[in-house]
Amino acid sequence: DVHGVGCYTSQAAMKHFNRRNEHLADAAERASVVAETLGGLEYPSDALRENWQRFLWHQFHDDLTGTSTPQSYTFSWNDELIAQTRFAETITTAVGAVSRALDTKVKGMPVVVYNPVAQSRCDIVTATVDMASQPKDIVAVAPNGKKVFGQLLSWQNGKATVLFPVDMDPVSFSVYDVRSGKISGTKQLKAESNILENSIYKVVLDKNGDIASITDKRN
């Protein structure tokens, strides 16, 4: 077509910010409904409406399509990022209110995980928790008591940034117990600086962290 040539790829950042805000807005609304139902806070309808409007203005032609003048996107990006920050703050506040109704009495550090998606979900969580000394190994205990392997990304001044896998129900909140320790009685996975190996596969990484080789040990 002779009209709007390249608009699908023009202003990719604008399209990314818009989609991110749609996700955050949905997550903020769901968490806020749960928080109000539990008596933790009043549903922030005015704040959510204002924030929705802030980024919905830019879905109008020609802004989101990427066919406005380049100078206008200074204002558009600013609105998108303000909306993103405010939705994130609403989520944090709502999840904090929900947390007060959850049982967070655990042996290690309680981490409340929120799944805003309307389907069951297995994913990886990144969290920063208080740990007085640098842990060698990380374990996360699921609400059902099952222990899962964690990974220490960094530790500094009593703060540990960790990764651990979660298995969540649709639109749910779960408390995971994150602590220093090992899972005994398993030798399924061997992890070294550049090698990952179990009973089936051996994966070797190069100096850039890219996969150098994958060996199927069964063959």
mmCIF file of C-alpha atoms in Angstrom:
data_model
loop_
_atom_site.group_PDB
_atom_site.id
_atom_site.type_symbol
_atom_site.label_atom_id
_atom_site.label_comp_id
_atom_site.label_asym_id
_atom_site.label_seq_id
_atom_site.Cartn_x
_atom_site.Cartn_y
_atom_site.Cartn_z
ATOM 1 C CA ASP A 1 0.000 0.000 0.000
ATOM 2 C CA VAL A 2 1.158 3.561 -0.619
ATOM 3 C CA HIS A 3 -0.138 4.671 2.781
ATOM 4 C CA GLY A 4 1.683 4.095 6.081
ATOM 5 C CA VAL A 5 4.553 2.166 4.557
ATOM 6 C CA GLY A 6 6.711 0.637 7.312
ATOM 7 C CA CYS A 7 4.290 1.424 10.153
ATOM 8 C CA TYR A 8 4.373 -2.179 11.388
ATOM 9 C CA THR A 9 8.035 -1.855 12.318
ATOM 10 C CA SER A 10 8.282 1.898 12.815
ATOM 11 C CA GLN A 11 8.573 2.995 16.457
ATOM 12 C CA ALA A 12 9.014 -0.549 17.787
ATOM 13 C CA ALA A 13 9.716 0.842 21.263
ATOM 14 C CA MET A 14 6.294 2.494 21.282
ATOM 15 C CA LYS A 15 4.607 -0.791 20.429
ATOM 16 C CA HIS A 16 6.633 -2.564 23.112
ATOM 17 C CA PHE A 17 5.718 0.008 25.790
ATOM 18 C CA ASN A 18 2.044 -0.174 24.825
ATOM 19 C CA ARG A 19 1.907 -3.973 25.091
ATOM 20 C CA ARG A 20 3.810 -3.872 28.362
ATOM 21 C CA ASN A 21 1.290 -1.428 29.791
ATOM 22 C CA GLU A 22 -1.615 -3.627 28.710
ATOM 23 C CA HIS A 23 -0.075 -6.532 30.635
ATOM 24 C CA LEU A 24 0.717 -4.422 33.693
ATOM 25 C CA ALA A 25 -2.734 -2.829 33.752
ATOM 26 C CA ASP A 26 -4.415 -6.231 33.687
ATOM 27 C CA ALA A 27 -2.121 -7.547 36.440
ATOM 28 C CA ALA A 28 -2.729 -4.426 38.559
ATOM 29 C CA GLU A 29 -6.501 -4.752 38.278
ATOM 30 C CA ARG A 30 -6.523 -8.447 39.208
ATOM 31 C CA ALA A 31 -4.245 -7.953 42.225
ATOM 32 C CA SER A 32 -6.260 -4.939 43.383
ATOM 33 C CA VAL A 33 -9.527 -6.884 43.228
ATOM 34 C CA VAL A 34 -8.040 -9.654 45.400
ATOM 35 C CA ALA A 35 -6.605 -7.098 47.841
ATOM 36 C CA GLU A 36 -9.977 -5.374 48.235
ATOM 37 C CA THR A 37 -11.792 -8.717 48.623
ATOM 38 C CA LEU A 38 -9.440 -9.604 51.487
ATOM 39 C CA GLY A 39 -9.969 -6.197 53.087
ATOM 40 C CA GLY A 40 -6.398 -5.087 52.509
ATOM 41 C CA LEU A 41 -7.116 -1.866 50.620
ATOM 42 C CA GLU A 42 -9.759 0.004 48.670
ATOM 43 C CA TYR A 43 -9.817 -0.687 44.933
ATOM 44 C CA PRO A 44 -7.855 2.223 43.315
ATOM 45 C CA SER A 45 -10.366 2.873 40.542
ATOM 46 C CA ASP A 46 -9.438 6.552 40.006
ATOM 47 C CA ALA A 47 -5.707 5.858 39.804
ATOM 48 C CA LEU A 48 -6.206 2.929 37.426
ATOM 49 C CA ARG A 49 -8.569 4.923 35.193
ATOM 50 C CA GLU A 50 -6.123 7.830 34.997
ATOM 51 C CA ASN A 51 -3.256 5.514 34.165
ATOM 52 C CA TRP A 52 -5.247 3.616 31.513
ATOM 53 C CA GLN A 53 -6.107 6.928 29.852
ATOM 54 C CA ARG A 54 -2.490 8.086 29.960
ATOM 55 C CA PHE A 55 -1.337 5.336 27.609
ATOM 56 C CA LEU A 56 -4.589 4.757 25.703
ATOM 57 C CA TRP A 57 -4.317 8.281 24.246
ATOM 58 C CA HIS A 58 -1.349 6.999 22.275
ATOM 59 C CA GLN A 59 -3.197 4.114 20.668
ATOM 60 C CA PHE A 60 -4.904 6.695 18.480
ATOM 61 C CA HIS A 61 -3.718 7.109 14.903
ATOM 62 C CA ASP A 62 -0.930 8.086 14.174
ATOM 63 C CA ASP A 63 0.940 7.583 17.420
ATOM 64 C CA LEU A 64 1.081 3.841 18.092
ATOM 65 C CA THR A 65 1.250 3.118 14.366
ATOM 66 C CA GLY A 66 4.587 4.908 14.201
ATOM 67 C CA THR A 67 3.572 7.529 11.642
ATOM 68 C CA SER A 68 3.642 10.642 13.840
ATOM 69 C CA THR A 69 6.465 13.164 13.572
ATOM 70 C CA PRO A 70 9.661 11.971 15.310
ATOM 71 C CA GLN A 71 9.577 14.892 17.766
ATOM 72 C CA SER A 72 6.207 13.819 19.187
ATOM 73 C CA TYR A 73 7.578 10.523 20.474
ATOM 74 C CA THR A 74 9.526 12.290 23.225
ATOM 75 C CA PHE A 75 6.131 12.979 24.843
ATOM 76 C CA SER A 76 4.638 9.604 23.904
ATOM 77 C CA TRP A 77 7.476 7.562 25.415
ATOM 78 C CA ASN A 78 7.316 9.685 28.549
ATOM 79 C CA ASP A 79 3.607 8.929 29.031
ATOM 80 C CA GLU A 80 4.137 5.227 28.361
ATOM 81 C CA LEU A 81 6.940 4.979 30.927
ATOM 82 C CA ILE A 82 5.022 6.969 33.542
ATOM 83 C CA ALA A 83 2.062 4.617 33.095
ATOM 84 C CA GLN A 84 4.350 1.583 33.318
ATOM 85 C CA THR A 85 5.873 2.818 36.586
ATOM 86 C CA ARG A 86 2.487 3.622 38.145
ATOM 87 C CA PHE A 87 0.957 0.282 37.182
ATOM 88 C CA ALA A 88 3.985 -1.464 38.704
ATOM 89 C CA GLU A 89 3.545 0.552 41.908
ATOM 90 C CA THR A 90 -0.140 -0.426 42.046
ATOM 91 C CA ILE A 91 0.803 -4.099 41.672
ATOM 92 C CA THR A 92 3.396 -3.829 44.457
ATOM 93 C CA THR A 93 0.902 -2.149 46.784
ATOM 94 C CA ALA A 94 -1.848 -4.677 46.058
ATOM 95 C CA VAL A 95 0.415 -7.710 46.419
ATOM 96 C CA GLY A 96 1.696 -6.256 49.691
ATOM 97 C CA ALA A 97 -1.884 -6.012 50.947
ATOM 98 C CA VAL A 98 -2.620 -9.591 49.874
ATOM 99 C CA SER A 99 0.583 -10.765 51.589
ATOM 100 C CA ARG A 100 -0.762 -9.678 54.967
ATOM 101 C CA ALA A 101 -3.496 -12.301 54.610
ATOM 102 C CA LEU A 102 -1.053 -15.101 53.722
ATOM 103 C CA ASP A 103 0.899 -17.415 56.024
ATOM 104 C CA THR A 104 4.481 -16.182 55.649
ATOM 105 C CA LYS A 105 5.906 -17.988 58.695
ATOM 106 C CA VAL A 106 8.710 -20.023 57.133
ATOM 107 C CA LYS A 107 12.185 -21.169 58.149
ATOM 108 C CA GLY A 108 13.990 -19.049 55.574
ATOM 109 C CA MET A 109 12.879 -15.883 53.781
ATOM 110 C CA PRO A 110 9.230 -15.794 52.620
ATOM 111 C CA VAL A 111 8.818 -14.723 48.992
ATOM 112 C CA VAL A 112 5.271 -14.034 47.794
ATOM 113 C CA VAL A 113 4.906 -14.938 44.124
ATOM 114 C CA TYR A 114 2.016 -13.523 42.083
ATOM 115 C CA ASN A 115 0.801 -15.132 38.863
ATOM 116 C CA PRO A 116 -1.498 -12.630 37.083
ATOM 117 C CA VAL A 117 -2.051 -14.920 34.101
ATOM 118 C CA ALA A 118 -5.391 -16.725 33.799
ATOM 119 C CA GLN A 119 -3.802 -20.131 33.301
ATOM 120 C CA SER A 120 -1.505 -22.482 35.190
ATOM 121 C CA ARG A 121 2.092 -21.495 34.786
ATOM 122 C CA CYS A 122 5.589 -22.917 35.353
ATOM 123 C CA ASP A 123 8.181 -20.184 35.284
ATOM 124 C CA ILE A 124 11.375 -18.806 36.815
ATOM 125 C CA VAL A 125 11.242 -16.178 39.567
ATOM 126 C CA THR A 126 13.974 -13.659 40.337
ATOM 127 C CA ALA A 127 13.975 -12.264 43.867
ATOM 128 C CA THR A 128 16.266 -10.286 46.169
ATOM 129 C CA VAL A 129 16.168 -11.513 49.769
ATOM 130 C CA ASP A 130 18.006 -10.779 53.028
ATOM 131 C CA MET A 131 20.804 -13.222 53.850
ATOM 132 C CA ALA A 132 23.383 -12.262 56.469
ATOM 133 C CA SER A 133 26.145 -14.374 54.927
ATOM 134 C CA GLN A 134 26.796 -15.416 51.354
ATOM 135 C CA PRO A 135 25.076 -18.763 50.694
ATOM 136 C CA LYS A 136 26.757 -21.493 48.713
ATOM 137 C CA ASP A 137 23.552 -23.142 47.551
ATOM 138 C CA ILE A 138 19.924 -22.011 47.347
ATOM 139 C CA VAL A 139 16.789 -24.045 47.997
ATOM 140 C CA ALA A 140 13.179 -22.904 47.602
ATOM 141 C CA VAL A 141 10.358 -24.754 49.348
ATOM 142 C CA ALA A 142 6.981 -24.659 47.580
ATOM 143 C CA PRO A 143 3.678 -24.308 49.483
ATOM 144 C CA ASN A 144 3.148 -28.089 49.151
ATOM 145 C CA GLY A 145 6.471 -28.708 50.936
ATOM 146 C CA LYS A 146 8.382 -29.765 47.829
ATOM 147 C CA LYS A 147 11.958 -28.482 47.635
ATOM 148 C CA VAL A 148 13.297 -27.147 44.335
ATOM 149 C CA PHE A 149 16.784 -26.119 43.279
ATOM 150 C CA GLY A 150 17.574 -22.416 43.326
ATOM 151 C CA GLN A 151 20.476 -20.431 41.959
ATOM 152 C CA LEU A 152 22.463 -17.602 43.519
ATOM 153 C CA LEU A 153 23.007 -14.783 41.032
ATOM 154 C CA SER A 154 24.742 -12.348 43.365
ATOM 155 C CA TRP A 155 25.283 -11.485 47.024
ATOM 156 C CA GLN A 156 26.348 -8.140 48.429
ATOM 157 C CA ASN A 157 25.903 -6.425 51.799
ATOM 158 C CA GLY A 158 23.463 -9.003 53.113
ATOM 159 C CA LYS A 159 21.304 -9.031 49.960
ATOM 160 C CA ALA A 160 21.099 -12.151 47.790
ATOM 161 C CA THR A 161 19.580 -12.160 44.316
ATOM 162 C CA VAL A 162 18.303 -15.635 43.520
ATOM 163 C CA LEU A 163 16.452 -17.616 40.872
ATOM 164 C CA PHE A 164 14.053 -20.477 41.515
ATOM 165 C CA PRO A 165 11.308 -22.292 39.555
ATOM 166 C CA VAL A 166 7.632 -22.008 40.520
ATOM 167 C CA ASP A 167 4.478 -23.893 39.593
ATOM 168 C CA MET A 168 1.456 -21.591 39.945
ATOM 169 C CA ASP A 169 -2.316 -21.872 39.624
ATOM 170 C CA PRO A 170 -4.155 -19.279 37.472
ATOM 171 C CA VAL A 171 -4.364 -15.786 39.029
ATOM 172 C CA SER A 172 -2.875 -16.883 42.330
ATOM 173 C CA PHE A 173 -0.493 -15.946 45.121
ATOM 174 C CA SER A 174 1.935 -18.414 46.709
ATOM 175 C CA VAL A 175 4.493 -18.178 49.501
ATOM 176 C CA TYR A 176 7.860 -19.773 48.752
ATOM 177 C CA ASP A 177 10.431 -20.398 51.480
ATOM 178 C CA VAL A 178 13.855 -19.374 50.149
ATOM 179 C CA ARG A 179 16.829 -20.492 52.183
ATOM 180 C CA SER A 180 20.461 -21.510 52.037
ATOM 181 C CA GLY A 181 20.988 -25.260 51.687
ATOM 182 C CA LYS A 182 21.130 -28.291 49.441
ATOM 183 C CA ILE A 183 18.619 -30.883 48.346
ATOM 184 C CA SER A 184 19.884 -34.216 49.620
ATOM 185 C CA GLY A 185 19.499 -37.565 47.925
ATOM 186 C CA THR A 186 19.725 -36.412 44.321
ATOM 187 C CA LYS A 187 22.545 -36.482 41.795
ATOM 188 C CA GLN A 188 20.470 -35.882 38.709
ATOM 189 C CA LEU A 189 22.161 -32.643 37.684
ATOM 190 C CA LYS A 190 25.836 -31.682 37.673
ATOM 191 C CA ALA A 191 26.579 -27.988 37.199
ATOM 192 C CA GLU A 192 30.065 -26.524 36.788
ATOM 193 C CA SER A 193 31.360 -23.230 35.425
ATOM 194 C CA ASN A 194 30.803 -24.224 31.802
ATOM 195 C CA ILE A 195 29.135 -27.658 31.953
ATOM 196 C CA LEU A 196 25.561 -28.812 32.632
ATOM 197 C CA GLU A 197 25.120 -32.576 32.766
ATOM 198 C CA ASN A 198 22.493 -35.121 33.776
ATOM 199 C CA SER A 199 21.942 -38.793 32.962
ATOM 200 C CA ILE A 200 20.881 -37.991 29.399
ATOM 201 C CA TYR A 201 22.594 -34.813 28.184
ATOM 202 C CA LYS A 202 25.897 -33.026 28.572
ATOM 203 C CA VAL A 203 25.933 -29.353 27.567
ATOM 204 C CA VAL A 204 29.202 -27.426 27.259
ATOM 205 C CA LEU A 205 29.287 -23.623 27.119
ATOM 206 C CA ASP A 206 32.008 -21.524 25.514
ATOM 207 C CA LYS A 207 33.697 -18.480 27.067
ATOM 208 C CA ASN A 208 30.842 -16.222 25.882
ATOM 209 C CA GLY A 209 28.226 -18.341 27.651
ATOM 210 C CA ASP A 210 26.900 -19.727 24.366
ATOM 211 C CA ILE A 211 26.295 -23.429 23.757
ATOM 212 C CA ALA A 212 29.429 -25.044 22.311
ATOM 213 C CA SER A 213 28.156 -28.617 22.213
ATOM 214 C CA ILE A 214 25.295 -30.881 23.248
ATOM 215 C CA THR A 215 25.963 -34.582 23.718
ATOM 216 C CA ASP A 216 23.198 -37.181 23.926
ATOM 217 C CA LYS A 217 24.814 -39.725 26.282
ATOM 218 C CA ARG A 218 22.294 -42.396 25.308
ATOM 219 C CA ASN A 219 23.884 -42.487 21.839
#
